[in-house]
Coordinates of C-alpha atoms and ligand atoms in Angstrom, one line a residue:
M1 CA 8.7 -66.0 83.6
T2 CA 7.8 -62.5 83.2
K3 CA 4.4 -61.6 82.0
A4 CA 3.4 -58.5 80.6
V5 CA 0.3 -57.9 78.3
A6 CA 1.4 -55.8 74.9
E7 CA -1.3 -54.2 72.9
S8 CA -0.9 -55.0 69.4
F9 CA -1.3 -52.8 66.3
P10 CA 0.0 -55.2 63.7
M11 CA 1.3 -53.7 60.6
N12 CA -1.1 -53.5 57.1
R13 CA -0.7 -57.5 55.8
G14 CA -0.7 -58.3 52.5
E15 CA 1.4 -57.2 49.9
G16 CA -0.6 -54.5 48.0
V17 CA -0.1 -50.5 47.3
Y18 CA -1.1 -50.1 51.2
S19 CA 1.2 -52.9 53.2
Y20 CA 4.4 -52.8 55.0
T21 CA 6.1 -54.4 52.5
Q22 CA 5.2 -52.0 50.1
N23 CA 5.8 -49.0 52.4
S24 CA 9.0 -49.7 54.5
S25 CA 11.3 -48.3 52.5
H26 CA 12.9 -45.8 55.3
Q27 CA 13.8 -48.5 57.5
R28 CA 14.9 -50.6 55.0
D29 CA 17.5 -47.5 54.9
G30 CA 18.3 -47.6 58.3
V31 CA 18.7 -51.3 58.0
N32 CA 21.2 -51.0 55.4
S33 CA 23.0 -48.4 56.9
S34 CA 23.3 -50.2 60.3
K35 CA 25.4 -53.3 58.4
A36 CA 28.2 -52.0 58.8
V37 CA 27.9 -51.7 62.4
I38 CA 26.6 -55.2 62.5
D39 CA 29.3 -56.7 60.8
E40 CA 32.4 -55.2 62.4
A41 CA 30.4 -55.7 65.9
I42 CA 30.4 -59.9 64.2
A43 CA 34.0 -60.0 63.3
E44 CA 35.3 -58.5 66.5
K45 CA 33.0 -59.1 69.4
L46 CA 30.8 -62.5 68.7
D47 CA 32.7 -65.2 70.5
I48 CA 32.6 -68.4 68.5
L49 CA 34.9 -70.1 70.0
K50 CA 32.2 -70.0 72.9
F51 CA 29.5 -71.9 70.9
S52 CA 29.4 -75.8 70.6
T53 CA 30.7 -76.7 66.8
S54 CA 27.6 -79.2 66.5
D55 CA 25.0 -76.8 67.7
P56 CA 23.1 -74.5 64.8
F57 CA 24.1 -70.9 65.0
T58 CA 20.5 -69.2 66.0
I59 CA 19.1 -65.8 64.9
A60 CA 16.1 -64.4 66.4
D61 CA 14.6 -60.6 64.7
F62 CA 11.9 -59.5 67.3
G63 CA 9.5 -57.5 65.6
C64 CA 10.2 -58.4 62.2
S65 CA 6.5 -57.6 60.7
T66 CA 5.8 -58.7 57.0
G67 CA 9.3 -58.7 55.4
P68 CA 11.2 -57.4 53.3
N69 CA 13.6 -56.0 55.6
T70 CA 13.7 -59.0 57.7
F71 CA 15.0 -60.9 55.0
L72 CA 18.1 -58.5 54.7
V73 CA 18.6 -58.1 58.1
V74 CA 18.8 -61.8 58.5
Q75 CA 21.0 -62.4 55.1
N76 CA 23.4 -59.5 56.7
V77 CA 24.1 -61.6 59.7
V78 CA 24.1 -65.1 58.0
D79 CA 27.1 -63.4 55.5
A80 CA 29.0 -61.9 58.6
V81 CA 29.0 -65.1 60.9
K82 CA 29.9 -67.3 58.1
L83 CA 32.6 -65.0 57.1
K84 CA 34.3 -65.0 61.0
Y85 CA 33.8 -68.9 60.9
Q86 CA 36.2 -68.6 57.6
K87 CA 38.9 -66.4 58.9
C88 CA 38.9 -68.1 61.9
P89 CA 42.0 -70.9 62.0
S90 CA 40.2 -73.6 64.3
L91 CA 36.5 -73.0 63.1
S92 CA 36.9 -72.8 59.2
M93 CA 36.5 -76.0 58.7
H94 CA 33.2 -75.9 61.4
I95 CA 30.4 -73.7 59.5
P96 CA 27.7 -74.2 61.5
E97 CA 23.7 -74.6 60.5
F98 CA 21.9 -71.5 60.8
Q99 CA 18.3 -71.2 62.1
V100 CA 16.2 -68.2 62.0
Y101 CA 13.4 -67.4 64.3
F102 CA 10.8 -64.6 63.2
N103 CA 9.2 -63.1 66.2
D104 CA 6.3 -60.7 66.1
H105 CA 3.0 -60.2 67.7
I106 CA 0.6 -63.2 67.1
D107 CA -1.8 -60.8 64.6
N108 CA 1.1 -60.1 62.4
D109 CA 0.5 -61.8 58.7
F110 CA 3.1 -64.5 59.2
N111 CA 1.6 -65.8 55.9
T112 CA 2.8 -63.0 53.6
L113 CA 6.3 -63.3 55.5
F114 CA 6.5 -66.9 54.6
K115 CA 5.3 -66.5 51.3
S116 CA 7.7 -63.9 50.1
I117 CA 11.0 -65.5 52.2
P118 CA 13.8 -65.9 49.6
L119 CA 14.0 -69.2 47.9
E120 CA 17.8 -68.9 47.5
K121 CA 17.8 -68.5 51.8
Q122 CA 20.4 -70.6 53.5
Y123 CA 19.0 -71.0 56.7
F124 CA 16.3 -72.7 58.5
A125 CA 13.2 -70.5 59.2
A126 CA 10.6 -70.6 61.8
S127 CA 8.5 -67.9 63.4
V128 CA 8.1 -67.7 67.1
P129 CA 4.9 -65.2 67.7
G130 CA 4.2 -63.6 70.9
S131 CA 5.0 -60.4 72.9
F132 CA 8.7 -59.7 72.9
Y133 CA 7.9 -57.9 76.3
D134 CA 8.2 -61.7 77.2
R135 CA 10.4 -64.8 77.3
L136 CA 10.0 -66.5 74.2
F137 CA 12.9 -68.6 74.0
P138 CA 14.7 -71.2 76.2
K139 CA 17.6 -70.3 78.5
A140 CA 20.7 -69.5 76.4
S141 CA 19.4 -70.2 73.5
L142 CA 20.2 -67.5 70.9
N143 CA 23.4 -67.0 69.3
F144 CA 22.2 -63.2 67.8
V145 CA 19.6 -61.2 68.8
H146 CA 18.5 -58.6 66.0
S147 CA 15.6 -55.8 66.1
S148 CA 14.8 -53.2 64.2
Y149 CA 11.9 -49.9 64.7
A150 CA 10.1 -52.0 66.9
L151 CA 11.1 -51.5 70.4
H152 CA 9.8 -47.9 70.2
W153 CA 6.4 -49.9 70.3
L154 CA 5.3 -49.7 74.1
S155 CA 3.4 -52.4 75.7
T156 CA 0.5 -50.2 76.8
L157 CA -0.5 -46.7 77.0
P158 CA 0.1 -45.3 80.1
S159 CA -3.3 -45.5 81.6
E160 CA -3.0 -41.5 83.5
L161 CA -2.9 -40.5 80.3
L162 CA -6.6 -41.1 79.8
D163 CA -7.1 -39.5 83.4
K164 CA -8.7 -36.5 83.0
N165 CA -8.0 -36.0 87.2
S166 CA -4.3 -36.5 86.3
P167 CA -1.7 -33.5 85.8
A168 CA -0.5 -36.3 83.2
W169 CA -3.9 -36.6 81.3
N170 CA -3.2 -35.7 77.6
K171 CA -6.3 -34.2 76.6
G172 CA -7.0 -36.8 74.4
R173 CA -3.9 -36.2 72.3
I174 CA -1.9 -39.1 71.2
T175 CA 1.9 -37.9 71.5
Y176 CA 4.0 -35.9 73.7
A177 CA 4.6 -33.4 71.6
N178 CA 3.9 -29.9 73.2
A179 CA 2.7 -31.8 75.8
P180 CA 3.4 -30.8 79.6
D181 CA 6.1 -32.4 81.2
E182 CA 3.9 -35.0 83.7
V183 CA 2.7 -36.7 79.9
V184 CA 6.7 -36.8 78.8
K185 CA 7.5 -38.5 82.5
A186 CA 4.7 -41.1 82.2
F187 CA 5.8 -42.0 78.1
K188 CA 9.4 -42.2 79.7
A189 CA 8.2 -44.5 82.5
Q190 CA 6.8 -46.7 80.3
F191 CA 9.5 -47.0 77.7
A192 CA 11.8 -47.9 80.5
K193 CA 9.9 -50.5 81.9
D194 CA 9.4 -51.7 78.7
M195 CA 13.2 -51.5 77.6
S196 CA 14.5 -53.4 81.2
S197 CA 11.4 -56.2 80.5
F198 CA 13.5 -56.4 77.0
L199 CA 16.7 -56.7 77.9
N200 CA 15.9 -59.1 81.1
A201 CA 14.1 -61.4 78.9
R202 CA 16.8 -61.4 76.0
A203 CA 19.6 -61.6 79.1
E204 CA 18.4 -64.9 79.5
E205 CA 17.8 -65.9 75.7
V206 CA 21.2 -65.3 74.8
V207 CA 24.3 -67.6 74.7
P208 CA 27.4 -66.4 76.5
G209 CA 29.2 -65.0 73.6
G210 CA 26.6 -64.0 71.9
L211 CA 25.6 -61.1 70.5
M212 CA 22.5 -58.2 70.3
G213 CA 21.7 -55.5 67.6
L214 CA 18.9 -53.2 67.9
L215 CA 18.2 -50.6 66.1
L216 CA 15.6 -47.5 66.8
I217 CA 14.8 -44.3 66.7
A218 CA 16.5 -41.6 69.2
T219 CA 17.2 -38.4 70.2
P220 CA 20.5 -36.7 70.9
D221 CA 20.8 -35.6 74.6
D222 CA 20.6 -32.4 74.0
I223 CA 17.3 -32.0 73.1
P224 CA 14.6 -33.0 74.6
S225 CA 12.2 -35.4 73.1
P226 CA 8.9 -33.3 72.8
K227 CA 11.0 -30.5 70.7
S228 CA 12.7 -32.6 68.8
I229 CA 11.9 -33.0 64.7
F230 CA 10.0 -36.3 65.2
A231 CA 7.8 -34.8 68.0
G232 CA 7.0 -31.8 65.4
L233 CA 6.2 -34.9 62.6
F234 CA 4.2 -36.6 65.2
D235 CA 2.5 -34.1 66.4
L236 CA 1.2 -33.1 62.9
M237 CA 0.8 -36.9 62.4
G238 CA -0.9 -37.5 65.6
S239 CA -3.9 -34.5 64.8
C240 CA -4.6 -35.8 61.2
L241 CA -5.0 -39.2 62.8
M242 CA -7.3 -37.8 65.0
D243 CA -9.2 -36.1 62.5
M244 CA -9.8 -39.3 60.5
A245 CA -10.8 -40.9 63.4
K246 CA -13.2 -38.5 64.2
I247 CA -14.9 -38.6 61.2
V248 CA -15.8 -42.3 61.2
R249 CA -16.9 -42.1 64.5
D250 CA -19.4 -39.5 63.4
V251 CA -20.3 -41.2 60.3
Q252 CA -21.2 -44.6 62.5
F253 CA -23.4 -42.9 65.2
Ligands
SAM1 C1 7.5 -51.3 62.1 S1 7.9 -52.7 62.1 C2 9.6 -52.9 62.1 C3 9.4 -54.2 61.0 C4 10.9 -54.4 60.7 N1 11.9 -54.7 62.1 C5 11.7 -53.6 60.0 O1 12.7 -53.2 60.5 O2 11.3 -53.3 58.9 C6 7.6 -52.8 63.7 C7 6.9 -54.3 64.2 O3 7.1 -55.0 65.5 C8 6.0 -55.8 66.4 N2 6.0 -55.1 67.5 C9 6.0 -54.0 68.3 N3 5.8 -54.7 69.4 C10 5.5 -55.6 69.6 C11 6.0 -56.9 70.8 N4 5.7 -56.6 72.1 N5 6.2 -58.0 70.0 C12 6.8 -58.6 68.8 N6 6.5 -57.8 68.0 C13 6.3 -56.0 68.6 C14 4.8 -54.6 65.6 O4 3.8 -55.8 65.3 C15 5.5 -54.6 63.8 O5 5.4 -55.2 63.1

């Protein structure tokens, strides 16, 4: 098993005004727009003939947070898979039961997640806490893997960004916007390492014929990331967060 210790920064817990539950409509829009792509992939690529008719159909949402977006995703997948079985002459009478695993870091507010799980859900639900950069499931045990707005979370900050003697020293900034190439390279290298840990772990866990749907923020190849619209926004947000942290530090000491 791989072992990568990922830092954990959970979303705001509960259902209050500042909670993730009440402040994730942007991610919900993304999840809704990816529905058609997922439906099509399930209809055309999910190889249900390879699955045993006596096993449940297992779905895992990696980086699920506290809801409600994860419930939308899961219901969409369940509906699309059921439709696929109904349309398959040899399997239309063998629609499987569904087992859903909600994954996030151990610090995630799983209580809010389970309190708000839809009453009319048509699946068994369980949580699997831990970093998705590690193995979390037995070999060949997942039929459908999903993750949205989570894989841009690096497992750790590249250490050279904090090293004043390194050309990749980021001078205390928390983004790569308008930073030297070495800073961008350090972020890219960490992302590549993390993605490969994620994909290697899932490669073991997904059953033959299974599928994976990943939704993450990206920029077109011809726009260098540090110059993209996101970089500008993150630079602004980064400087606000640094100011806030400085105020808290000055007040404390
Ligand atoms: C912005 S939320 C996205 C929630 C949900 N998927 C959505 O689309 O609304 C990102 C989630 O990824 C989780 N996350 C980040 N890194 C993770 C890791 N290494 N392992 C498990 N969860 C992680 C965070 O804790 C957070 O709850």
